Coordinates of C-alpha atoms in Angstrom, one line a residue:
K714 CA 112.4 86.0 14.0
E715 CA 116.0 84.9 13.7
C716 CA 117.0 87.6 16.2
E717 CA 114.4 86.4 18.6
D718 CA 115.7 82.8 18.3
I719 CA 119.2 84.0 19.0
I720 CA 118.1 85.9 22.1
R721 CA 116.1 83.0 23.3
K722 CA 119.1 80.6 22.8
G723 CA 121.4 83.1 24.4
G724 CA 119.0 83.4 27.4
E725 CA 119.0 79.6 27.8
I726 CA 122.8 79.5 27.6
S727 CA 123.1 82.3 30.1
E728 CA 120.9 80.4 32.5
M729 CA 123.1 77.3 32.1
Y730 CA 126.2 79.4 32.8
L731 CA 124.6 80.9 35.9
I732 CA 123.8 77.4 37.2
Q733 CA 127.2 76.0 36.2
P734 CA 130.5 77.4 37.5
D735 CA 132.2 79.9 35.2
P736 CA 134.6 78.0 33.0
F737 CA 136.6 81.2 32.4
G738 CA 136.7 82.1 36.1

């Protein structure tokens, strides 16, 4: 369950990064 939560949070963060400009780029 914890792994699933991490994956879900990671997916949400990834989507935000895709929408926002890459801060490291």
